[in-house]
mmCIF file of C-alpha atoms in Angstrom:
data_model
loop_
_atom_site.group_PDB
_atom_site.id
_atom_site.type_symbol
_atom_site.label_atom_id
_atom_site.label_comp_id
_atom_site.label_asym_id
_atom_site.label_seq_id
_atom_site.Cartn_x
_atom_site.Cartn_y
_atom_site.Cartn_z
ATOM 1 C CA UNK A 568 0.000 0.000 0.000
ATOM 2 C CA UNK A 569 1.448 3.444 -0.995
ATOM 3 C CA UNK A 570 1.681 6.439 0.982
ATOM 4 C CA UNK A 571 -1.461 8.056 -0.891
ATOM 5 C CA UNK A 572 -3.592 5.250 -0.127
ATOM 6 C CA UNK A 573 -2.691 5.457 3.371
ATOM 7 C CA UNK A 574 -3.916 8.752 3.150
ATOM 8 C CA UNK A 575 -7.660 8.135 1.988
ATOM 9 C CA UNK A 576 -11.095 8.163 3.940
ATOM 10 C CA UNK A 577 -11.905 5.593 6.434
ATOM 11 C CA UNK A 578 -14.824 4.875 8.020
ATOM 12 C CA UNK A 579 -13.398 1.722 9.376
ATOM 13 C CA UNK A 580 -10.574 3.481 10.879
ATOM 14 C CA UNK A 581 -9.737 1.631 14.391
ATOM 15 C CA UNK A 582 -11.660 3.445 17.055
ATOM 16 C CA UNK A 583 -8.425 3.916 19.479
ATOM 17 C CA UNK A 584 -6.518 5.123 16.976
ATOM 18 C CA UNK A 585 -9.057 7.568 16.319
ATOM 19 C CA UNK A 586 -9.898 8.744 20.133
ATOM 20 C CA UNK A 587 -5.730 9.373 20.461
ATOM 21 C CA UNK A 588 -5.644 11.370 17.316
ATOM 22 C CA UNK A 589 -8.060 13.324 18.323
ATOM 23 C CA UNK A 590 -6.472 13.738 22.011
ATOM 24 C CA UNK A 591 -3.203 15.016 20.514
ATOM 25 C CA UNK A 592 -4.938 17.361 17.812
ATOM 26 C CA UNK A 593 -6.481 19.011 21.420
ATOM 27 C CA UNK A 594 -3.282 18.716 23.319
ATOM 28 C CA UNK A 595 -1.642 20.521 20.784
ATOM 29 C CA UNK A 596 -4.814 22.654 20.198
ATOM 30 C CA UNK A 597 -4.790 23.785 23.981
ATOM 31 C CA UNK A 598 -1.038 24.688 24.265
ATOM 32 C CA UNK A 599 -1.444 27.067 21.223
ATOM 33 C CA UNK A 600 -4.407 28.809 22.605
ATOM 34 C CA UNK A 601 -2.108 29.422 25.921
ATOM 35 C CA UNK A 602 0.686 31.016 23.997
ATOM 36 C CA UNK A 603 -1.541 32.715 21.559
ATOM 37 C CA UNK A 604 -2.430 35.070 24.306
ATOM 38 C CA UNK A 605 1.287 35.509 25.489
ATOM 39 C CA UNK A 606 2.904 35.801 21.883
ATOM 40 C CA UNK A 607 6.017 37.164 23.098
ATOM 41 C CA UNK A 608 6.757 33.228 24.820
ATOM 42 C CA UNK A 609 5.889 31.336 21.487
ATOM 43 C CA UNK A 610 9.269 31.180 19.897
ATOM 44 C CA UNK A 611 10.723 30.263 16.388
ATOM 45 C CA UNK A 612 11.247 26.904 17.338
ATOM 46 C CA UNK A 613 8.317 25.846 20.189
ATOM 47 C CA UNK A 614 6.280 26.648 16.517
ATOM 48 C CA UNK A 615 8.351 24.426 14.071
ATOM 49 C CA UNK A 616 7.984 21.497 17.188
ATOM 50 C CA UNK A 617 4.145 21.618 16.808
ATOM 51 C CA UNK A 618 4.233 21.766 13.318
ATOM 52 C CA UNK A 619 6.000 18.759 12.581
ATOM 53 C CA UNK A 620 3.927 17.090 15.420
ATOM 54 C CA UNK A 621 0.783 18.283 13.561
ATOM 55 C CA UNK A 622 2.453 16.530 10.525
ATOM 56 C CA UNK A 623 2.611 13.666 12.194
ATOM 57 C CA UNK A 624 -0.700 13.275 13.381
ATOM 58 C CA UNK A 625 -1.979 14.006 10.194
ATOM 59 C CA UNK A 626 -0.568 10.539 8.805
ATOM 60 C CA UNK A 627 -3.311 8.873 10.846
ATOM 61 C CA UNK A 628 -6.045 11.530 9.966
ATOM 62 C CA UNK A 629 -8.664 8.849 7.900
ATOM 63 C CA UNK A 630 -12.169 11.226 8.959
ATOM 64 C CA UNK A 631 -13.771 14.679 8.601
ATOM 65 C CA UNK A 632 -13.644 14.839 12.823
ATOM 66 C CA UNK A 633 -9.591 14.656 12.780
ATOM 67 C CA UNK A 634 -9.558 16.430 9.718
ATOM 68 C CA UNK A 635 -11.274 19.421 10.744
ATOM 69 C CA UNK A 636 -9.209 19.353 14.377
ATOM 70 C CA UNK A 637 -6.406 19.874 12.060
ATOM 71 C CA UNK A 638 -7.443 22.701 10.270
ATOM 72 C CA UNK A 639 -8.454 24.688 13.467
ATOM 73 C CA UNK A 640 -4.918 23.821 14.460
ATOM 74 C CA UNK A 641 -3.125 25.146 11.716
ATOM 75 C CA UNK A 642 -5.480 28.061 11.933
ATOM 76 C CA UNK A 643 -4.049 29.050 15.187
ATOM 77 C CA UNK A 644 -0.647 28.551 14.666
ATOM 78 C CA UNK A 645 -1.397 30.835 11.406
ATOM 79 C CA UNK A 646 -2.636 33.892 13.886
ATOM 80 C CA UNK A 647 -0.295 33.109 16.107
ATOM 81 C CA UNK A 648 2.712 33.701 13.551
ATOM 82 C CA UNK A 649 1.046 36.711 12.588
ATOM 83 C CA UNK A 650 1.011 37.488 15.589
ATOM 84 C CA UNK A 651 4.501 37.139 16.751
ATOM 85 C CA UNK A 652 5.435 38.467 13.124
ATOM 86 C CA UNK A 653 3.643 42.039 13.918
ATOM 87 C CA UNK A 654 5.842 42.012 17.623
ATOM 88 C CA UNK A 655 9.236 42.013 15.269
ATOM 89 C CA UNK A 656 10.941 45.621 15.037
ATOM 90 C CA UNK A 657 14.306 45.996 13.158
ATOM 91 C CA UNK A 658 16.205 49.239 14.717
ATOM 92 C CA UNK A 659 13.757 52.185 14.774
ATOM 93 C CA UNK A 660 10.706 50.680 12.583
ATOM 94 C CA UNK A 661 11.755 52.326 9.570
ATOM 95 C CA UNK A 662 14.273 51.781 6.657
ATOM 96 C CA UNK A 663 16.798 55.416 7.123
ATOM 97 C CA UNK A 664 17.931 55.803 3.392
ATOM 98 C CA UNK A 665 20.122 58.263 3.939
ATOM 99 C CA UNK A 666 22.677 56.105 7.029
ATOM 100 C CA UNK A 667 22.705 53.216 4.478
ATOM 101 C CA UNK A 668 23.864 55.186 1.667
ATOM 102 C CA UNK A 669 26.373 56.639 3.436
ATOM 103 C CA UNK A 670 27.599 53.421 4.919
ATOM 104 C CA UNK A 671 27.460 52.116 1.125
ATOM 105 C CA UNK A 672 29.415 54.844 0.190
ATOM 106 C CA UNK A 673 32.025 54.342 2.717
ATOM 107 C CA UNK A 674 32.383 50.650 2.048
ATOM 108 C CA UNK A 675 32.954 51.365 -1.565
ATOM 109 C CA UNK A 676 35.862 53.589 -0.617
ATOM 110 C CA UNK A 677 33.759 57.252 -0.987
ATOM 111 C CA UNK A 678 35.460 58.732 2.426
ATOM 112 C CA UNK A 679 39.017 58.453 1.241
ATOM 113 C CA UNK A 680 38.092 59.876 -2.355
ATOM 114 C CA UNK A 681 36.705 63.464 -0.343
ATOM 115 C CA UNK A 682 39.763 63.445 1.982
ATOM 116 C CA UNK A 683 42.122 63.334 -1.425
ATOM 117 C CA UNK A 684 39.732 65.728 -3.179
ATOM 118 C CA UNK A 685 40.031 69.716 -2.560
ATOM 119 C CA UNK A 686 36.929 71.209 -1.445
ATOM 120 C CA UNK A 687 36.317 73.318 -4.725
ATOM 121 C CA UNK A 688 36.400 70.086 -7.167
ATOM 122 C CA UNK A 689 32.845 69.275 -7.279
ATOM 123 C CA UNK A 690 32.525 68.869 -10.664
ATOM 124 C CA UNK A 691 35.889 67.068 -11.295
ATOM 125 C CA UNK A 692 34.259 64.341 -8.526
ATOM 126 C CA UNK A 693 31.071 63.899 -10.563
ATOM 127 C CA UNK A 694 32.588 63.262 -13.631
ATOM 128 C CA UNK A 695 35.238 60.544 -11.865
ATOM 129 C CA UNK A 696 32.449 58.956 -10.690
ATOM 130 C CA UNK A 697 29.998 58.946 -13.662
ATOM 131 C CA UNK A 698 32.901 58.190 -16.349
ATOM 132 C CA UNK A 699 34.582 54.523 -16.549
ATOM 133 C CA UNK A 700 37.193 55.061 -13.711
ATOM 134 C CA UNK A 701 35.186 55.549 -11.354
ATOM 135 C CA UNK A 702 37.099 55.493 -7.663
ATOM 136 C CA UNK A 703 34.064 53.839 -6.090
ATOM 137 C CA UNK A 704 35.045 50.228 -5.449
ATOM 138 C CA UNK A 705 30.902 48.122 -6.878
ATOM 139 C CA UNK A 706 33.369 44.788 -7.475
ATOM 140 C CA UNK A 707 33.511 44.759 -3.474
ATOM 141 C CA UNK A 708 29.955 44.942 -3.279
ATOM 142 C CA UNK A 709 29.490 42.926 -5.509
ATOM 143 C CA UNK A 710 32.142 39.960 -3.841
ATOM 144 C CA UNK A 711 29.899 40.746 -0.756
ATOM 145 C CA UNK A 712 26.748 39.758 -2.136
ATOM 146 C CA UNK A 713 28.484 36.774 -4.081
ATOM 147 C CA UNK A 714 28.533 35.375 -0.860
ATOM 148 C CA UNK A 715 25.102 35.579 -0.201
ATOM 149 C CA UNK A 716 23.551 34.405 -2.899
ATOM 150 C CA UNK A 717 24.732 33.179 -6.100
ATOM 151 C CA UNK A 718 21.090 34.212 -7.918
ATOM 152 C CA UNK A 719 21.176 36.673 -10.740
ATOM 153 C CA UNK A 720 19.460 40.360 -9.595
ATOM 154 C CA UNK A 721 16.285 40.976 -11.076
ATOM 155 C CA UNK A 722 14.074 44.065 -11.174
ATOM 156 C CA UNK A 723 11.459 44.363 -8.445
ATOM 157 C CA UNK A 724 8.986 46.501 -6.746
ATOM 158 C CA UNK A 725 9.346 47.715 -3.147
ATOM 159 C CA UNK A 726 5.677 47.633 -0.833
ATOM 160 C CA UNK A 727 4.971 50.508 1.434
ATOM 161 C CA UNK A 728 7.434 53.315 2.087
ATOM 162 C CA UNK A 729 10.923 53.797 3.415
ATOM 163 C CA UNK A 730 10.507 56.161 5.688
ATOM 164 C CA UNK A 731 6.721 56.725 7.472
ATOM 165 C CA UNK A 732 6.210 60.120 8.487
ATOM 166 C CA UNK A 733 3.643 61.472 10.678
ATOM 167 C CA UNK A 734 1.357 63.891 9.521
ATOM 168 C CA UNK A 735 0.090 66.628 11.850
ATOM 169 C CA UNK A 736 -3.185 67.685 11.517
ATOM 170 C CA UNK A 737 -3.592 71.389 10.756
ATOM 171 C CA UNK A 738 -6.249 73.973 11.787
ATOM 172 C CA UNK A 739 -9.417 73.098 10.742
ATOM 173 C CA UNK A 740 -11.840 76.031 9.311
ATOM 174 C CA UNK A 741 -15.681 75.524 10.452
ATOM 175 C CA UNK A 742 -17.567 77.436 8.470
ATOM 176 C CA UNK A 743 -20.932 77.661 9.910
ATOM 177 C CA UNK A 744 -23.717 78.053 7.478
ATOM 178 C CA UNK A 745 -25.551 81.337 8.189
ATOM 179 C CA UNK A 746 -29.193 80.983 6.990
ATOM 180 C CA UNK A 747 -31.502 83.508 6.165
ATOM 181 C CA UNK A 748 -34.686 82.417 7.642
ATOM 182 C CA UNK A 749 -37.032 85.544 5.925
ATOM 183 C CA UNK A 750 -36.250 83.238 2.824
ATOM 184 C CA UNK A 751 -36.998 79.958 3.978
ATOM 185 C CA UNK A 752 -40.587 78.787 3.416
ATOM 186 C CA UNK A 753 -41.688 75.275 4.626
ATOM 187 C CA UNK A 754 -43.173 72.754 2.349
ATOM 188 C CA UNK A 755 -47.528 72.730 1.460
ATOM 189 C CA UNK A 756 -49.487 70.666 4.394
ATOM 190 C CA UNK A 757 -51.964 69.658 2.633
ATOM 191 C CA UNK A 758 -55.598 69.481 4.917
ATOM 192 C CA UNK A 759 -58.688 67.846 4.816
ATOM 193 C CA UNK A 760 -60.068 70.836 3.116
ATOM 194 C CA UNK A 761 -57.884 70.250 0.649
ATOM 195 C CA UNK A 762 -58.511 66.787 0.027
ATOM 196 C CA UNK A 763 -62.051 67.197 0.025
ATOM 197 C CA UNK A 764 -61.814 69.887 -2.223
ATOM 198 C CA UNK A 765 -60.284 67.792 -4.475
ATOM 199 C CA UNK A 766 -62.746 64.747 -4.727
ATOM 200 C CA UNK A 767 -65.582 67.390 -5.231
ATOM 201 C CA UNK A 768 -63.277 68.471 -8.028
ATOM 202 C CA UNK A 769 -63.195 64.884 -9.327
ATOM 203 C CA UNK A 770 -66.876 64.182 -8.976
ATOM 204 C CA UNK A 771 -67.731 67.545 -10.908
ATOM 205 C CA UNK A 772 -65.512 66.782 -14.125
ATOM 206 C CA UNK A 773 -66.580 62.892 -14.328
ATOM 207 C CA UNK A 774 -70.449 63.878 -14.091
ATOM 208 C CA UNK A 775 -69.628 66.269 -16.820
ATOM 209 C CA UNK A 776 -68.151 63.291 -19.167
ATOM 210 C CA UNK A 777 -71.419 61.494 -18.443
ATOM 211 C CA UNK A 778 -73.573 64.218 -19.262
ATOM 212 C CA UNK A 779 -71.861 64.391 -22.903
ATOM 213 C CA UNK A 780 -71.038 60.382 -23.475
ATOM 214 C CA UNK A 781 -75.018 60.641 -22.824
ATOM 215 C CA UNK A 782 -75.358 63.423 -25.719
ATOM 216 C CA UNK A 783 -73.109 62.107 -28.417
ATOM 217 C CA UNK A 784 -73.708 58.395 -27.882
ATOM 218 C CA UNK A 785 -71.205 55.829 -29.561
ATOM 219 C CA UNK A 786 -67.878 57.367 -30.362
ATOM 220 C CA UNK A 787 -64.408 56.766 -30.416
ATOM 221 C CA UNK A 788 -62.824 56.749 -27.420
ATOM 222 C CA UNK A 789 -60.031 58.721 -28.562
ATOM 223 C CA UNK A 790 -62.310 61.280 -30.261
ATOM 224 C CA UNK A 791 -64.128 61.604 -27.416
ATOM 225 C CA UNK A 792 -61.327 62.355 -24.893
ATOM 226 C CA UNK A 793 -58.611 63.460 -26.745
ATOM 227 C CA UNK A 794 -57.960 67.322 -25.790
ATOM 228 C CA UNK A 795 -56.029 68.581 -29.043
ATOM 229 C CA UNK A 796 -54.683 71.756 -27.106
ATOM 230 C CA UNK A 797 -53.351 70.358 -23.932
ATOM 231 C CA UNK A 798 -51.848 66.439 -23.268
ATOM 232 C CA UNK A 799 -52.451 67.026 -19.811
ATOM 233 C CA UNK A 800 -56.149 67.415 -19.853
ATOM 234 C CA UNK A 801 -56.287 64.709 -21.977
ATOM 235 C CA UNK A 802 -54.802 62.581 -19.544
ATOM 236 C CA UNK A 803 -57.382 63.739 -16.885
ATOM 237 C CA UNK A 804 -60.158 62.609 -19.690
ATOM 238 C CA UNK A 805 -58.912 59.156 -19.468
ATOM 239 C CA UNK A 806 -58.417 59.189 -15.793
ATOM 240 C CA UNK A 807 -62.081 60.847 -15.307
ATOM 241 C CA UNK A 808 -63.485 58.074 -17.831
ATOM 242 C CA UNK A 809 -62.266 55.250 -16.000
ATOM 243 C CA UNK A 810 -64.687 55.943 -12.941
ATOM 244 C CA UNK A 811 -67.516 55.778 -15.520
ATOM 245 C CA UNK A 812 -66.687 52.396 -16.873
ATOM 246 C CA UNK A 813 -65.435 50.951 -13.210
ATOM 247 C CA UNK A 814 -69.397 52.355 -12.109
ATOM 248 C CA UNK A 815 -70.604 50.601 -15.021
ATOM 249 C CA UNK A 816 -72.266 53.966 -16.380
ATOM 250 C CA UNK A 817 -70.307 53.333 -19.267
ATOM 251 C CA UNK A 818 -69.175 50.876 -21.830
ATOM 252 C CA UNK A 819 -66.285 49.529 -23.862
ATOM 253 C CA UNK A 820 -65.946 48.180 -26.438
ATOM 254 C CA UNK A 821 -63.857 46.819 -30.146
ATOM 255 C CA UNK A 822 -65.887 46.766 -33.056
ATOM 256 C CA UNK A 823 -63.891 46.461 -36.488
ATOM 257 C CA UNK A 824 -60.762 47.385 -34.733
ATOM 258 C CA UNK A 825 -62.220 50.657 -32.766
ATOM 259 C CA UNK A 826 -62.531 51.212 -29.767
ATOM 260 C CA UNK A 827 -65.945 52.149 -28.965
ATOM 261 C CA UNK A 828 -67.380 54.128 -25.690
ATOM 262 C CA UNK A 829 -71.323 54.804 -25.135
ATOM 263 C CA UNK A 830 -73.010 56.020 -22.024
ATOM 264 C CA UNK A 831 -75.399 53.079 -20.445
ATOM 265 C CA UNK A 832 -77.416 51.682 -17.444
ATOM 266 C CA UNK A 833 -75.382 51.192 -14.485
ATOM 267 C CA UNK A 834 -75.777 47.135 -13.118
ATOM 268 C CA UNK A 835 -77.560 46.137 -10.333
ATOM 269 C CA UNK A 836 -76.259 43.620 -7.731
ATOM 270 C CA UNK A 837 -78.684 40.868 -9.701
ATOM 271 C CA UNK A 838 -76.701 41.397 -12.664
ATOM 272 C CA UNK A 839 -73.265 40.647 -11.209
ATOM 273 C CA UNK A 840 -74.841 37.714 -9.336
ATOM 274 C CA UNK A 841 -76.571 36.654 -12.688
ATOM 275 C CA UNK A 842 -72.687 36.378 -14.005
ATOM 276 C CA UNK A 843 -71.604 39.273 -15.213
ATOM 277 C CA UNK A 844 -68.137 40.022 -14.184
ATOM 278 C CA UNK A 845 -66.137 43.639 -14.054
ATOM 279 C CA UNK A 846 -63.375 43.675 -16.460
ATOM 280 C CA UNK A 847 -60.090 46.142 -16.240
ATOM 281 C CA UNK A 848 -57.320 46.864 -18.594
ATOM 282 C CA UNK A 849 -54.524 48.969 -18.399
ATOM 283 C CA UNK A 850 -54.179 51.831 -21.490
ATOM 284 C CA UNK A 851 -50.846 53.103 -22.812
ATOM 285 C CA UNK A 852 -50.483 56.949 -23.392
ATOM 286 C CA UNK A 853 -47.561 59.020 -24.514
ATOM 287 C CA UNK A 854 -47.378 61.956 -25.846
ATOM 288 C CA UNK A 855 -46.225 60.499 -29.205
ATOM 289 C CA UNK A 856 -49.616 58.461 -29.475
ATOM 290 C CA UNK A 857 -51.395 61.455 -28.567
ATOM 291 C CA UNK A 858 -49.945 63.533 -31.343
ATOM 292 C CA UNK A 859 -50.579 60.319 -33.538
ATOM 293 C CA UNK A 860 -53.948 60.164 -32.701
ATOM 294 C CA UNK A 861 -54.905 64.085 -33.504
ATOM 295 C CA UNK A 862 -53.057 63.482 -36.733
ATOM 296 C CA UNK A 863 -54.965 59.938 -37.493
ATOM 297 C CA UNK A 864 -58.704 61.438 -36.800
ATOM 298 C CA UNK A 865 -57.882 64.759 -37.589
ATOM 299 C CA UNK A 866 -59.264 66.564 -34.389
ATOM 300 C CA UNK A 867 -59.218 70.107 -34.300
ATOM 301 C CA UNK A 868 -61.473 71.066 -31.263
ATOM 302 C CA UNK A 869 -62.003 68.700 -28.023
ATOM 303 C CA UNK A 870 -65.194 67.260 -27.714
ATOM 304 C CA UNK A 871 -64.420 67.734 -23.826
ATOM 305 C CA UNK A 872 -64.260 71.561 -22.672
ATOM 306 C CA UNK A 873 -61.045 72.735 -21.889
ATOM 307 C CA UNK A 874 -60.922 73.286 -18.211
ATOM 308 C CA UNK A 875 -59.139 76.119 -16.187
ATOM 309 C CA UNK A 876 -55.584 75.191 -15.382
ATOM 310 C CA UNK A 877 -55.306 75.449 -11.651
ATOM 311 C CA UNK A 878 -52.499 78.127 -10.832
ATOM 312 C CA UNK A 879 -50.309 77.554 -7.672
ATOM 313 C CA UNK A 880 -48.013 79.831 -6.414
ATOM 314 C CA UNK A 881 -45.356 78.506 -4.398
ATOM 315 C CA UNK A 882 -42.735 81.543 -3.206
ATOM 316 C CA UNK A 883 -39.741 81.583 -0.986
ATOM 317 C CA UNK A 884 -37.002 78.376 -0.967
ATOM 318 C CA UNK A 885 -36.839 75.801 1.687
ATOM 319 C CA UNK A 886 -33.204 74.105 2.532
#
């Protein structure tokens, strides 16, 4: 049997085996929750020891229980790592460019080149050290890092800065916001009045589209409620209609592809028990079908009186 079939589930698996599997994962378990609250006593190599015990457990790991034992295992050893990882300072937290270039510069030789150098020569020392013999010694850099690493130097990118500055917060301005409240005005309430002046309003204009669906009799519906000089009103014309057909006062109806309207009896409650059954439908109305249909039936005055356009003044702003 190979090592990957020793590996596989088994629901078989020896029940001791399993119950001293399971005590280690916990054993283990337990001393990492102790250290994970003391991360400073968790060293380098207390967590390399429980990892390669965890390892070794895991070779007898045949079922989901051990399985998921060692998951929350590694899980804590994960944060604890993290942990211990985010405890680590090198010198004063930050990377100080300007000490390591001038240690670089004194390991390739720079000091002795500004002692032999008169203090007027600053261009002469450019150009020595931009042109071919240049006194600063790279080939003992480069010996140095020979004998780290033996890896060709690639390009790379470098995450977060090198130095971290604080930034002090400056003076904040508070403008406060000085309102003027002669120009502020407060939004409509609307009262009962209101509303009740309203539905009067509503019960007016539909018993006037009775009155003349009684006078005319049949007719288009579009004829009959299309207002050539305003869209709006003739949108109130459909609106006042529907009461009139949802009363039953009056009727609906396609006849050789028209739709035909006509004033008649309003049901009783024996009718609707007798069967017969209120029917809606919903009517689509843009203003491009409402210039269509002025062109289509050529309609030049409304057969519906043009009401008064109700003027409200609203004055003043509100913030």
């Amino acid at each position: 049997m190979t090592e990957k079939d020793n590996k596989v589930f088994d629901p078989d698996q020896d029940p001791e085996q399993k119950r001293n599997v399971r005590q280690n994962y916990r054993n283990l378990t337990k001393k990492m929750e102790e250290l994970k609250t003391n991360p400073g006593e968790l060293s380098t190599d207390d967590l390399k020891s429980r990892l390669a015990d965890a390892n070794t457990f895991f070779g007898e790991v045949r079922g989901p229980q051990e399985a998921t034992l060692d998951s929350h295992f590694l899980l804590l050893a994960s944060t604890a790592h993290a942990q211990k990882a985010r405890t680590l300072k090198s010198g004063s937290g930050a990377f100080d460019v300007d000490d390591f270039i001038t240690k670089l510069l004194g390991f390739m030789g720079a000091s002795r080149l500004e002692e032999e150098l008169p203090q007027d020569s600053d261009s002469e020392a450019g150009g020595a050290r931009n042109g071919e013999d240049s006194p600063l010694n790279w080939e003992r850099v480069g010996r140095k890092a020979l004998g780290r690493s033996r890896r060709v130097p690639t390009s790379g990118f470098m995450f977060g800065p090198l130095a971290i500055e604080q930034k002090k917060r400056g003076p904040i301005n508070r403008i406060k916001l000085q309102k003027d409240k002669d120009s502020q005005k407060r939004p409509e309430e609307l009262t009962e009045e209101d509303i009740t002046r309203s539905q009067n309003e509503t019960t007016k204009n539909v018993a006037m589209l009775e009155a003349i669906l009684g006078e005319v009799g049949q007719i288009n519906v579009f004829r009959f409620v299309i207002n050539p000089e305003s869209f709006a009103q003739t949108v109130e014309n459909i609106f006042y209609l529907s009461f009139l057909i949802r009363d039953g006062k009056a009727a609906f109806e396609i006849r050789d592809g028209d739709p035909i309207i006509y004033g008649c009896e309003q049901p009783s409650d024996d009718d609707y028990q007798s069967g017969l059954k209120k029917m809606q439908m919903v009517l689509e109305f843009d203003m491009d079908t409402w210039k269509r249909a002025i062109e289509v039936f050529d309609i030049k005055e409304p057969m519906i009186p043009t009401r008064e356009v109700a003027k409200t003044r609203l004055g003043g702003k509100w913030y």
